[in-house]
Amino acid sequence: MMTAGARLRAGRPDEAGELNALALRSKAHWGYPDSALAAGRTQLEVTADEMGQRRVTVAEQDGRLLGFATLEGSGPHGRLGLLFVEPSAIGRGHGTRLYRHVLEEAARLGFERVLIDADPHAEGFYRRMGAQRGGASSEPGLVPMMAFPRRPEPGWVAAWTGGRDGGRAVHLGNVAEFHRQFDAVAAPVRAEADHYACMAVFAGPRPAMVVLPQRVGHWWVRGLAERLAWGQVEVHAVEPGPGGLCEAVSAREALLERIRASGLPVLAWGRTAQAEQIMAGVGPGPGPGAGGGAGGRALRVARAYESKATAHALFLRLAADGHPDVVVPAQRGFGSGRELARALSARASAGLISVVKAEHGVGGSTTWILTPRQLRRPGAARRMVRGLPPQAKLLEDHVANSGPFRAPTFDAVVADDGSVHPVGVGAMEIVGTGYQGVTVGPGAVPDGLAQPVTAFGAAVGRALAAEGYRGWYDVDFVAGPDGRVAPTEINLRLTGPAVAFTVQARMDRLNGGRHLVRTLDCVPLGARLPEAALRTHLDRLEQTCEDLGVTLLPTIPTAAGNDRPYLGVALAARSGDALDAAEALLVRSSSALADAFSG
């Protein structure tokens, strides 16, 4: 195994003395006095006879040993006995690679956990690698920690990325281009689309090239690449023309040729005619990059079922076929605002809450919930309708929902062969009708709720696949107090929850076990921040979150200078309590930025 110029291999018995001397030098690097090193010398040594039993792995470059690690025990809990790096090689990633190799070996051996007696100076390193405090230390003065072997990568990753080259792909941030296909998308949403396009960096678990509609700081992508072990990531900023981002990319022959020469799948945020042309030129493999006629059919299906009326008709058909826990609210379309106003008045008189929708929309931007109180005065319904966009002509029954799981969402991938690969179920955070973020991972949604959502969402995917759709989709729901769920819309594109799922897959792959991931797409900042100040703010937040056992990943770093500045982030941890604490800290610290500029 080659890693950054160094090779990982099994240690040899004749190298025991050299490794023991390396361990002493590495320990001394942290300022321990000679007396302490002498007292603990035997704990730092491995003998020639133990090289195989303790599973010694060394990092070697040009015949020089740069570090080594041991994986000890027979399960179900192994132990990271030793991990040391030559002082002159510290900070070059050798410790990270040795650590991850140990976890891969632990997974191969079937270990459930790997225990670590961490030197206090190394606790931060192990935290960054995903380990957490726990267990009992075998030596005084050491920090007991535990790590989690890696699970096999979920099948949807290969279905989405083609499964070649470790899932690496080209990501296109064509958010605005996709939404431009639908006139009803609210103007504020269109205005923010280029900021939201930053999240296309997370279109798959491991980007190789990212094309965005605006400039982003290279520090941002470099930091993400380091945290998520992406390797080298090319970032191209392309100013969209009248036809959108993909048309502008197609006009840049050198960039287009670079994308095609990569041989990697192209993951667009959403299907458009311009995106299909780019995807069709990239060679074979599952996922949205498989072009030709299939791409054209998929685009037609995507455009059709982004319609809430068309999606509703599909919901009615599927719900009648063995989904007793799914209820589809009645929906009616109106040809004029006057007819809609009369229907709203009648429902208000009957004490009914109404839901008005435009046929297309994103993030709840074209959905309105109207109560009888809002409409009880004479003429109130007409005035309300006049204040809505002219496309708002769908009227639905209201499904009461409450509690922390009131808005579940289901994501999946339709592979090139038409098979449906569930990605997961998340708990969306909705304020009013507006999407704010999501939590995904173990326990994010109770099994009793996740099961009917998954069953119905997969049925939707099979119906879409039968019509020719290929790629990512999600189905959003509301959960009623009776335990039943109501589907509200289909999104045939990437979404905010998709980002959470790709981050979760990457964190699980790197650090083992299963992570909870929470995305917050719009954390208000108390002041407008230039890029340098934003980096300082994020550095502080990342360190504080790390102390809580939480990894913070900026997802939208470009809106900090807006008139209403905000920040998008993803938080990853192993417990909901840690996520809650990190979110509270993040919101409080970001809001408090105003104090620095007061007076």
Coordinates of N, CA and C in Angstrom, one line a residue, residues 16 19-21 23-24 27 34-47 50 54 68 70 72 81-82 84 139 142:
A16 N 12.9 -4.7 15.2 CA 12.4 -4.4 16.5 C 13.3 -3.3 17.2
L19 N 12.7 0.1 15.7 CA 11.3 0.6 16.0 C 11.3 1.1 17.5
N20 N 11.9 0.4 18.4 CA 11.9 0.8 19.8 C 12.7 2.2 20.0
A21 N 13.7 2.4 19.2 CA 14.4 3.6 19.3 C 13.6 4.8 18.7
A23 N 10.3 4.9 18.8 CA 9.3 5.1 19.7 C 9.8 6.1 20.8
L24 N 11.0 5.9 21.3 CA 11.6 6.7 22.3 C 11.8 8.1 21.8
K27 N 8.3 9.8 21.6 CA 7.8 10.2 22.9 C 8.5 11.4 23.5
D34 N 14.1 12.5 30.6 CA 14.7 11.2 30.4 C 14.3 10.2 31.5
S35 N 14.0 10.7 32.7 CA 13.6 9.8 33.8 C 12.3 9.1 33.5
A36 N 11.4 9.9 32.9 CA 10.0 9.4 32.6 C 10.1 8.4 31.4
L37 N 11.0 8.7 30.5 CA 11.2 7.8 29.4 C 11.8 6.5 29.8
A38 N 12.8 6.6 30.7 CA 13.4 5.3 31.2 C 12.4 4.5 32.0
A39 N 11.6 5.1 32.8 CA 10.6 4.4 33.6 C 9.6 3.7 32.8
G40 N 9.2 4.3 31.6 CA 8.2 3.7 30.8 C 8.7 3.0 29.6
R41 N 10.0 2.7 29.6 CA 10.6 2.2 28.4 C 10.0 0.9 27.9
T42 N 9.7 0.0 28.9 CA 9.2 -1.4 28.5 C 7.9 -1.3 27.8
Q43 N 7.1 -0.3 28.2 CA 5.7 -0.1 27.6 C 5.8 0.4 26.1
L44 N 7.0 0.9 25.7 CA 7.2 1.4 24.4 C 7.9 0.4 23.5
E45 N 8.2 -0.7 23.9 CA 9.0 -1.6 23.2 C 8.2 -2.8 22.6
V46 N 8.7 -3.3 21.5 CA 8.1 -4.5 20.9 C 9.4 -5.4 20.6
T47 N 9.3 -6.7 20.9 CA 10.4 -7.6 20.7 C 10.3 -8.2 19.3
E50 N 7.5 -10.7 18.9 CA 6.1 -10.2 19.0 C 5.7 -9.5 17.7
R54 N 1.7 -9.1 17.6 CA 1.1 -7.8 17.8 C 0.8 -7.0 16.5
F68 N 5.3 3.5 13.0 CA 4.8 2.1 13.1 C 3.6 2.1 14.0
T70 N 0.7 -0.9 16.1 CA 0.4 -2.3 16.4 C -1.1 -2.4 16.7
E72 N -3.5 -5.2 18.6 CA -3.3 -6.3 19.5 C -4.6 -6.8 19.9
G81 N -2.0 -0.8 20.4 CA -1.0 -0.9 21.4 C 0.0 0.3 21.3
L82 N 0.6 0.5 20.1 CA 1.6 1.6 19.9 C 1.3 2.2 18.6
F84 N 3.6 5.4 16.8 CA 4.6 6.4 16.9 C 5.1 6.8 15.5
E139 N -2.8 1.9 31.9 CA -1.6 2.6 32.4 C -2.1 3.9 33.1
L142 N -2.6 7.9 31.2 CA -3.0 7.8 29.8 C -4.6 8.0 29.7

